[in-house]
């Protein structure tokens, strides 16, 4: 059986150190319960001595959450260790995590202590914590900038004092994968009692290398990785839970290790943490970003339709990602992508219909960043409205402003292909457009209702206009959608007029409807 790597989640401690994040006790409990569902092995629930609120949160989580071991952080000072011990009273499965700096830069310029003093402090803290709980982790802070010989000495001393896990933090995200792997090998070779402890790593992402460094450490033998959901944490954050887990799983052929995480909960966990911390996940974030399984270019879309694996190395369902392999329709999309999405929406079009829709789709995609399902529905119903039309709107142009009278010029085409252009002034731009259309169509009617709403969100959204006109005692409804609401208004009016004309001529309406 492959070795098991312990996943230690510190979202509730290092993750909470993200600038701008403050979680209350309820938020922390909710996240801890979700982390337990996700199957992480250890949850660092907080730093008991840091505040009464954190103390209570750690205590409640340690007594309530079943499954993962619950840890609390503690400096190597007796007040902290005693607070940690108290917070862990009655815990289901406790761990105390003691830390102290080991680099000369921190010793000299932060702590004003010498190496010997720090070693004694570390040993005393670990020994005291170990009197209270079976499981004690020790971290030499800023390990990657520490003198390796001192680090070996320190690790050996704390393992003798009872540390069951020794964690090697790359506190300032300084190391690079090869160097970190060599550093870990050095620890295995030079710390005599290292086999009595689990070696852990805790990588920060200042150079964007946290995940890569964590994987390099596993190659050297590390068997615990410390992570945060969505890569939260001090400064540029910590190694991200979802990246580390999916890299180990997807490339198990290279890592050779097992993990106990239920990857199907990863997306839900990411969303919950994002909602409660208010830190949004960037769309292109690996694994849990909105775009992680979306394909925009025509070439990629065509290929994933043929075989998902052409452009996907993970199955979105494995992560619980709701955007199962989504075709995103943009101006670079091709016919294959459009056809597939329309089929998924229930439309089966003839080649001729598809070609026609494709031209209109490209036109819309040029104006909008992304054409979504609601845009497609609007486009299709617009298309079916013009399929049997007596008059088609070919062009509409409006001049309006606060110092001129609104003037509209429209050009319509009839069934015979005649193009007729006319212009009119009106009380407003829509009124001017309707008057110009009336001059060409010559069908008396009264506008009884006009509404406009947005089809999608955003500044580039399509507007949909719905109108009602009255003529000869009957009411005719018209709809039109466009990124420009004046054009949408013109389309809606043409739609209503065409219905009126069709009814007069006794023609039935044809529509493209979902099958
Ligand atoms: O980054 C760090 O060194 C830490 C320690 C407290 C483990 O967060
Ligand atoms: Zn950290």
PDB file of C-alpha atoms in Angstrom, residues 99-311:
ATOM      1  CA  UNK A  99       6.255  27.121  17.384  1.00  0.00           C
ATOM      2  CA  UNK A 100       9.274  29.341  17.822  1.00  0.00           C
ATOM      3  CA  UNK A 101      11.567  31.045  15.331  1.00  0.00           C
ATOM      4  CA  UNK A 102      14.820  29.320  14.395  1.00  0.00           C
ATOM      5  CA  UNK A 103      16.446  31.676  11.864  1.00  0.00           C
ATOM      6  CA  UNK A 104      19.195  34.046  12.981  1.00  0.00           C
ATOM      7  CA  UNK A 105      17.404  36.978  11.386  1.00  0.00           C
ATOM      8  CA  UNK A 106      14.349  36.351  13.604  1.00  0.00           C
ATOM      9  CA  UNK A 107      16.437  35.501  16.670  1.00  0.00           C
ATOM     10  CA  UNK A 108      18.463  38.681  16.379  1.00  0.00           C
ATOM     11  CA  UNK A 109      15.979  41.181  15.025  1.00  0.00           C
ATOM     12  CA  UNK A 110      12.619  39.909  16.240  1.00  0.00           C
ATOM     13  CA  UNK A 111      13.187  37.993  19.453  1.00  0.00           C
ATOM     14  CA  UNK A 112      16.586  39.232  20.670  1.00  0.00           C
ATOM     15  CA  UNK A 113      17.413  35.710  21.860  1.00  0.00           C
ATOM     16  CA  UNK A 114      20.289  33.314  21.298  1.00  0.00           C
ATOM     17  CA  UNK A 115      20.077  29.845  19.789  1.00  0.00           C
ATOM     18  CA  UNK A 116      20.585  28.012  23.071  1.00  0.00           C
ATOM     19  CA  UNK A 117      17.818  29.995  24.791  1.00  0.00           C
ATOM     20  CA  UNK A 118      15.377  29.282  21.958  1.00  0.00           C
ATOM     21  CA  UNK A 119      16.189  25.561  22.066  1.00  0.00           C
ATOM     22  CA  UNK A 120      15.512  25.396  25.803  1.00  0.00           C
ATOM     23  CA  UNK A 121      12.248  27.312  25.387  1.00  0.00           C
ATOM     24  CA  UNK A 122      11.127  24.944  22.612  1.00  0.00           C
ATOM     25  CA  UNK A 123      11.969  21.841  24.621  1.00  0.00           C
ATOM     26  CA  UNK A 124      10.152  23.143  27.714  1.00  0.00           C
ATOM     27  CA  UNK A 125       7.013  23.982  25.730  1.00  0.00           C
ATOM     28  CA  UNK A 126       6.879  20.649  23.941  1.00  0.00           C
ATOM     29  CA  UNK A 127       7.497  18.748  27.185  1.00  0.00           C
ATOM     30  CA  UNK A 128       4.692  20.592  28.969  1.00  0.00           C
ATOM     31  CA  UNK A 129       2.243  20.175  26.069  1.00  0.00           C
ATOM     32  CA  UNK A 130       3.092  16.496  25.890  1.00  0.00           C
ATOM     33  CA  UNK A 131       2.170  16.084  29.572  1.00  0.00           C
ATOM     34  CA  UNK A 132      -1.353  17.140  28.625  1.00  0.00           C
ATOM     35  CA  UNK A 133      -1.916  15.619  25.180  1.00  0.00           C
ATOM     36  CA  UNK A 134      -0.554  12.637  23.256  1.00  0.00           C
ATOM     37  CA  UNK A 135       0.014  14.533  20.055  1.00  0.00           C
ATOM     38  CA  UNK A 136       2.350  17.536  19.899  1.00  0.00           C
ATOM     39  CA  UNK A 137       3.608  19.277  16.794  1.00  0.00           C
ATOM     40  CA  UNK A 138       6.621  21.540  16.755  1.00  0.00           C
ATOM     41  CA  UNK A 139       7.454  24.189  14.132  1.00  0.00           C
ATOM     42  CA  UNK A 140      10.767  26.069  13.855  1.00  0.00           C
ATOM     43  CA  UNK A 141       9.465  29.262  12.271  1.00  0.00           C
ATOM     44  CA  UNK A 142      11.414  30.543   9.235  1.00  0.00           C
ATOM     45  CA  UNK A 143      13.072  27.123   8.952  1.00  0.00           C
ATOM     46  CA  UNK A 144      14.060  27.634   5.327  1.00  0.00           C
ATOM     47  CA  UNK A 145      16.240  30.632   6.257  1.00  0.00           C
ATOM     48  CA  UNK A 146      17.752  28.915   9.304  1.00  0.00           C
ATOM     49  CA  UNK A 147      21.217  27.428   9.684  1.00  0.00           C
ATOM     50  CA  UNK A 148      20.654  23.719   8.894  1.00  0.00           C
ATOM     51  CA  UNK A 149      23.018  22.556  11.644  1.00  0.00           C
ATOM     52  CA  UNK A 150      21.055  24.468  14.273  1.00  0.00           C
ATOM     53  CA  UNK A 151      17.798  23.181  12.806  1.00  0.00           C
ATOM     54  CA  UNK A 152      18.960  19.550  13.103  1.00  0.00           C
ATOM     55  CA  UNK A 153      19.895  20.151  16.752  1.00  0.00           C
ATOM     56  CA  UNK A 154      16.573  21.815  17.519  1.00  0.00           C
ATOM     57  CA  UNK A 155      14.497  19.102  15.829  1.00  0.00           C
ATOM     58  CA  UNK A 156      16.373  16.333  17.612  1.00  0.00           C
ATOM     59  CA  UNK A 157      15.838  18.043  20.978  1.00  0.00           C
ATOM     60  CA  UNK A 158      12.075  18.563  20.518  1.00  0.00           C
ATOM     61  CA  UNK A 159      11.553  14.996  19.299  1.00  0.00           C
ATOM     62  CA  UNK A 160      13.354  13.805  22.453  1.00  0.00           C
ATOM     63  CA  UNK A 161      11.032  16.075  24.438  1.00  0.00           C
ATOM     64  CA  UNK A 162       7.992  14.350  22.924  1.00  0.00           C
ATOM     65  CA  UNK A 163       7.118  16.064  19.606  1.00  0.00           C
ATOM     66  CA  UNK A 164       5.223  13.617  17.420  1.00  0.00           C
ATOM     67  CA  UNK A 165       5.260  15.810  14.307  1.00  0.00           C
ATOM     68  CA  UNK A 166       7.996  18.221  13.268  1.00  0.00           C
ATOM     69  CA  UNK A 167       6.856  20.796  10.786  1.00  0.00           C
ATOM     70  CA  UNK A 168       9.252  22.642   8.463  1.00  0.00           C
ATOM     71  CA  UNK A 169       7.724  26.024   7.619  1.00  0.00           C
ATOM     72  CA  UNK A 170       8.804  28.045   4.631  1.00  0.00           C
ATOM     73  CA  UNK A 171       7.415  30.990   6.543  1.00  0.00           C
ATOM     74  CA  UNK A 172       8.317  33.692   4.041  1.00  0.00           C
ATOM     75  CA  UNK A 173       7.812  31.619   0.866  1.00  0.00           C
ATOM     76  CA  UNK A 174      11.516  31.866   0.022  1.00  0.00           C
ATOM     77  CA  UNK A 175      12.563  28.353  -0.944  1.00  0.00           C
ATOM     78  CA  UNK A 176      12.340  26.721  -4.389  1.00  0.00           C
ATOM     79  CA  UNK A 177      11.358  23.083  -5.014  1.00  0.00           C
ATOM     80  CA  UNK A 178      14.773  21.548  -5.567  1.00  0.00           C
ATOM     81  CA  UNK A 179      16.319  23.367  -2.621  1.00  0.00           C
ATOM     82  CA  UNK A 180      13.414  22.394  -0.348  1.00  0.00           C
ATOM     83  CA  UNK A 181      13.665  18.752  -1.372  1.00  0.00           C
ATOM     84  CA  UNK A 182      17.391  18.798  -0.573  1.00  0.00           C
ATOM     85  CA  UNK A 183      16.697  20.500   2.754  1.00  0.00           C
ATOM     86  CA  UNK A 184      14.221  17.767   3.711  1.00  0.00           C
ATOM     87  CA  UNK A 185      16.702  15.061   2.678  1.00  0.00           C
ATOM     88  CA  UNK A 186      19.276  16.790   4.903  1.00  0.00           C
ATOM     89  CA  UNK A 187      16.858  16.573   7.847  1.00  0.00           C
ATOM     90  CA  UNK A 188      16.231  12.853   7.265  1.00  0.00           C
ATOM     91  CA  UNK A 189      19.992  12.237   7.083  1.00  0.00           C
ATOM     92  CA  UNK A 190      21.104  14.395  10.000  1.00  0.00           C
ATOM     93  CA  UNK A 191      18.410  14.239  12.678  1.00  0.00           C
ATOM     94  CA  UNK A 192      19.103  10.965  14.486  1.00  0.00           C
ATOM     95  CA  UNK A 193      15.618  10.406  15.938  1.00  0.00           C
ATOM     96  CA  UNK A 194      13.662  11.716  12.941  1.00  0.00           C
ATOM     97  CA  UNK A 195      11.985   8.299  12.403  1.00  0.00           C
ATOM     98  CA  UNK A 196      10.092   8.900  15.693  1.00  0.00           C
ATOM     99  CA  UNK A 197       8.195  11.879  14.247  1.00  0.00           C
ATOM    100  CA  UNK A 198       6.113  12.631  11.196  1.00  0.00           C
ATOM    101  CA  UNK A 199       7.804  15.270   9.034  1.00  0.00           C
ATOM    102  CA  UNK A 200       5.437  17.994   7.913  1.00  0.00           C
ATOM    103  CA  UNK A 201       5.786  21.047   5.663  1.00  0.00           C
ATOM    104  CA  UNK A 202       4.053  24.414   5.718  1.00  0.00           C
ATOM    105  CA  UNK A 203       4.697  26.452   2.578  1.00  0.00           C
ATOM    106  CA  UNK A 204       3.817  30.064   1.920  1.00  0.00           C
ATOM    107  CA  UNK A 205       3.147  31.335  -1.550  1.00  0.00           C
ATOM    108  CA  UNK A 206       5.205  34.535  -1.816  1.00  0.00           C
ATOM    109  CA  UNK A 207       6.815  33.305  -5.042  1.00  0.00           C
ATOM    110  CA  UNK A 208       3.784  31.289  -6.162  1.00  0.00           C
ATOM    111  CA  UNK A 209       5.659  28.077  -5.307  1.00  0.00           C
ATOM    112  CA  UNK A 210       3.752  26.828  -2.247  1.00  0.00           C
ATOM    113  CA  UNK A 211       2.139  23.857  -3.978  1.00  0.00           C
ATOM    114  CA  UNK A 212       5.294  22.936  -5.918  1.00  0.00           C
ATOM    115  CA  UNK A 213       7.424  23.142  -2.758  1.00  0.00           C
ATOM    116  CA  UNK A 214       4.946  20.977  -0.823  1.00  0.00           C
ATOM    117  CA  UNK A 215       5.094  18.305  -3.541  1.00  0.00           C
ATOM    118  CA  UNK A 216       8.897  18.434  -3.615  1.00  0.00           C
ATOM    119  CA  UNK A 217       8.890  17.808   0.151  1.00  0.00           C
ATOM    120  CA  UNK A 218       6.668  14.756  -0.296  1.00  0.00           C
ATOM    121  CA  UNK A 219       9.208  13.404  -2.772  1.00  0.00           C
ATOM    122  CA  UNK A 220      11.857  13.733  -0.067  1.00  0.00           C
ATOM    123  CA  UNK A 221       9.682  11.854   2.449  1.00  0.00           C
ATOM    124  CA  UNK A 222       7.451  14.465   4.163  1.00  0.00           C
ATOM    125  CA  UNK A 223       4.153  12.891   5.183  1.00  0.00           C
ATOM    126  CA  UNK A 224       2.100  15.857   6.352  1.00  0.00           C
ATOM    127  CA  UNK A 225       1.260  18.917   4.270  1.00  0.00           C
ATOM    128  CA  UNK A 226      -0.225  22.054   5.777  1.00  0.00           C
ATOM    129  CA  UNK A 227      -2.716  23.852   3.573  1.00  0.00           C
ATOM    130  CA  UNK A 228      -5.479  26.450   3.515  1.00  0.00           C
ATOM    131  CA  UNK A 229      -8.701  26.421   1.528  1.00  0.00           C
ATOM    132  CA  UNK A 230      -8.431  28.689  -1.542  1.00  0.00           C
ATOM    133  CA  UNK A 231      -4.760  29.272  -0.638  1.00  0.00           C
ATOM    134  CA  UNK A 232      -5.669  31.789   2.077  1.00  0.00           C
ATOM    135  CA  UNK A 233      -3.092  32.855   4.656  1.00  0.00           C
ATOM    136  CA  UNK A 234      -0.560  35.539   5.556  1.00  0.00           C
ATOM    137  CA  UNK A 235       0.501  37.793   2.631  1.00  0.00           C
ATOM    138  CA  UNK A 236       0.281  35.707  -0.586  1.00  0.00           C
ATOM    139  CA  UNK A 237      -1.208  32.833   1.408  1.00  0.00           C
ATOM    140  CA  UNK A 238      -0.421  29.196   2.058  1.00  0.00           C
ATOM    141  CA  UNK A 239      -0.356  26.146  -0.186  1.00  0.00           C
ATOM    142  CA  UNK A 240      -3.946  25.619  -1.255  1.00  0.00           C
ATOM    143  CA  UNK A 241      -5.878  22.571  -0.084  1.00  0.00           C
ATOM    144  CA  UNK A 242      -7.487  21.934  -3.432  1.00  0.00           C
ATOM    145  CA  UNK A 243      -4.271  22.286  -5.443  1.00  0.00           C
ATOM    146  CA  UNK A 244      -2.195  20.044  -3.201  1.00  0.00           C
ATOM    147  CA  UNK A 245      -4.899  17.378  -2.964  1.00  0.00           C
ATOM    148  CA  UNK A 246      -5.688  17.299  -6.670  1.00  0.00           C
ATOM    149  CA  UNK A 247      -2.009  17.349  -7.653  1.00  0.00           C
ATOM    150  CA  UNK A 248      -1.305  14.372  -5.380  1.00  0.00           C
ATOM    151  CA  UNK A 249      -4.361  12.541  -6.662  1.00  0.00           C
ATOM    152  CA  UNK A 250      -4.147  13.388 -10.364  1.00  0.00           C
ATOM    153  CA  UNK A 251      -0.419  12.624 -10.478  1.00  0.00           C
ATOM    154  CA  UNK A 252      -0.419   9.696  -8.088  1.00  0.00           C
ATOM    155  CA  UNK A 253       1.748   7.998 -10.697  1.00  0.00           C
ATOM    156  CA  UNK A 254       4.510  10.448  -9.687  1.00  0.00           C
ATOM    157  CA  UNK A 255       3.744  11.147  -6.025  1.00  0.00           C
ATOM    158  CA  UNK A 256       3.146   7.501  -5.090  1.00  0.00           C
ATOM    159  CA  UNK A 257       1.163   8.543  -2.000  1.00  0.00           C
ATOM    160  CA  UNK A 258      -2.437   8.214  -0.845  1.00  0.00           C
ATOM    161  CA  UNK A 259      -4.639  10.843   0.746  1.00  0.00           C
ATOM    162  CA  UNK A 260      -7.884  10.479   2.663  1.00  0.00           C
ATOM    163  CA  UNK A 261      -9.665  13.556   1.302  1.00  0.00           C
ATOM    164  CA  UNK A 262     -13.128  13.307  -0.233  1.00  0.00           C
ATOM    165  CA  UNK A 263     -12.356  15.430  -3.279  1.00  0.00           C
ATOM    166  CA  UNK A 264     -16.048  15.746  -4.211  1.00  0.00           C
ATOM    167  CA  UNK A 265     -16.434  18.211  -1.323  1.00  0.00           C
ATOM    168  CA  UNK A 266     -13.587  20.477  -2.449  1.00  0.00           C
ATOM    169  CA  UNK A 267     -15.697  22.887  -4.468  1.00  0.00           C
ATOM    170  CA  UNK A 268     -18.354  23.226  -1.769  1.00  0.00           C
ATOM    171  CA  UNK A 269     -15.629  23.852   0.835  1.00  0.00           C
ATOM    172  CA  UNK A 270     -14.041  26.483  -1.368  1.00  0.00           C
ATOM    173  CA  UNK A 271     -17.385  28.280  -1.846  1.00  0.00           C
ATOM    174  CA  UNK A 272     -18.206  28.222   1.846  1.00  0.00           C
ATOM    175  CA  UNK A 273     -14.818  29.660   2.819  1.00  0.00           C
ATOM    176  CA  UNK A 274     -15.081  32.293   0.120  1.00  0.00           C
ATOM    177  CA  UNK A 275     -18.573  33.292   1.286  1.00  0.00           C
ATOM    178  CA  UNK A 276     -17.667  33.458   4.971  1.00  0.00           C
ATOM    179  CA  UNK A 277     -14.307  35.193   4.555  1.00  0.00           C
ATOM    180  CA  UNK A 278     -15.464  37.509   1.776  1.00  0.00           C
ATOM    181  CA  UNK A 279     -12.311  36.666  -0.203  1.00  0.00           C
ATOM    182  CA  UNK A 280     -13.385  35.910  -3.757  1.00  0.00           C
ATOM    183  CA  UNK A 281     -11.772  33.090  -5.676  1.00  0.00           C
ATOM    184  CA  UNK A 282     -10.134  34.322  -8.869  1.00  0.00           C
ATOM    185  CA  UNK A 283     -11.889  32.806 -11.925  1.00  0.00           C
ATOM    186  CA  UNK A 284      -8.695  31.220 -13.243  1.00  0.00           C
ATOM    187  CA  UNK A 285      -7.797  29.674  -9.867  1.00  0.00           C
ATOM    188  CA  UNK A 286      -6.621  26.085 -10.294  1.00  0.00           C
ATOM    189  CA  UNK A 287      -9.219  23.412  -9.469  1.00  0.00           C
ATOM    190  CA  UNK A 288     -11.964  25.583  -7.902  1.00  0.00           C
ATOM    191  CA  UNK A 289     -11.968  28.720 -10.081  1.00  0.00           C
ATOM    192  CA  UNK A 290     -15.081  29.429 -12.141  1.00  0.00           C
ATOM    193  CA  UNK A 291     -13.138  28.960 -15.368  1.00  0.00           C
ATOM    194  CA  UNK A 292     -11.282  25.812 -14.296  1.00  0.00           C
ATOM    195  CA  UNK A 293     -13.533  23.672 -16.499  1.00  0.00           C
ATOM    196  CA  UNK A 294     -14.733  26.195 -19.052  1.00  0.00           C
ATOM    197  CA  UNK A 295     -13.573  26.179 -22.627  1.00  0.00           C
ATOM    198  CA  UNK A 296     -13.743  29.312 -24.710  1.00  0.00           C
ATOM    199  CA  UNK A 297     -11.905  28.880 -27.982  1.00  0.00           C
ATOM    200  CA  UNK A 298     -13.513  27.116 -30.943  1.00  0.00           C
ATOM    201  CA  UNK A 299     -10.622  24.650 -31.302  1.00  0.00           C
ATOM    202  CA  UNK A 300     -10.757  23.632 -27.639  1.00  0.00           C
ATOM    203  CA  UNK A 301     -14.552  23.372 -27.654  1.00  0.00           C
ATOM    204  CA  UNK A 302     -14.557  21.141 -30.698  1.00  0.00           C
ATOM    205  CA  UNK A 303     -11.931  18.916 -29.041  1.00  0.00           C
ATOM    206  CA  UNK A 304     -13.662  18.573 -25.627  1.00  0.00           C
ATOM    207  CA  UNK A 305     -16.935  17.762 -27.359  1.00  0.00           C
ATOM    208  CA  UNK A 306     -15.131  14.885 -29.095  1.00  0.00           C
ATOM    209  CA  UNK A 307     -13.381  13.740 -25.917  1.00  0.00           C
ATOM    210  CA  UNK A 308     -13.383  15.645 -22.613  1.00  0.00           C
ATOM    211  CA  UNK A 309      -9.848  14.492 -21.836  1.00  0.00           C
ATOM    212  CA  UNK A 310      -8.553  16.352 -24.899  1.00  0.00           C
ATOM    213  CA  UNK A 311      -8.371  19.485 -22.757  1.00  0.00           C
TER     214      UNK A 311
END
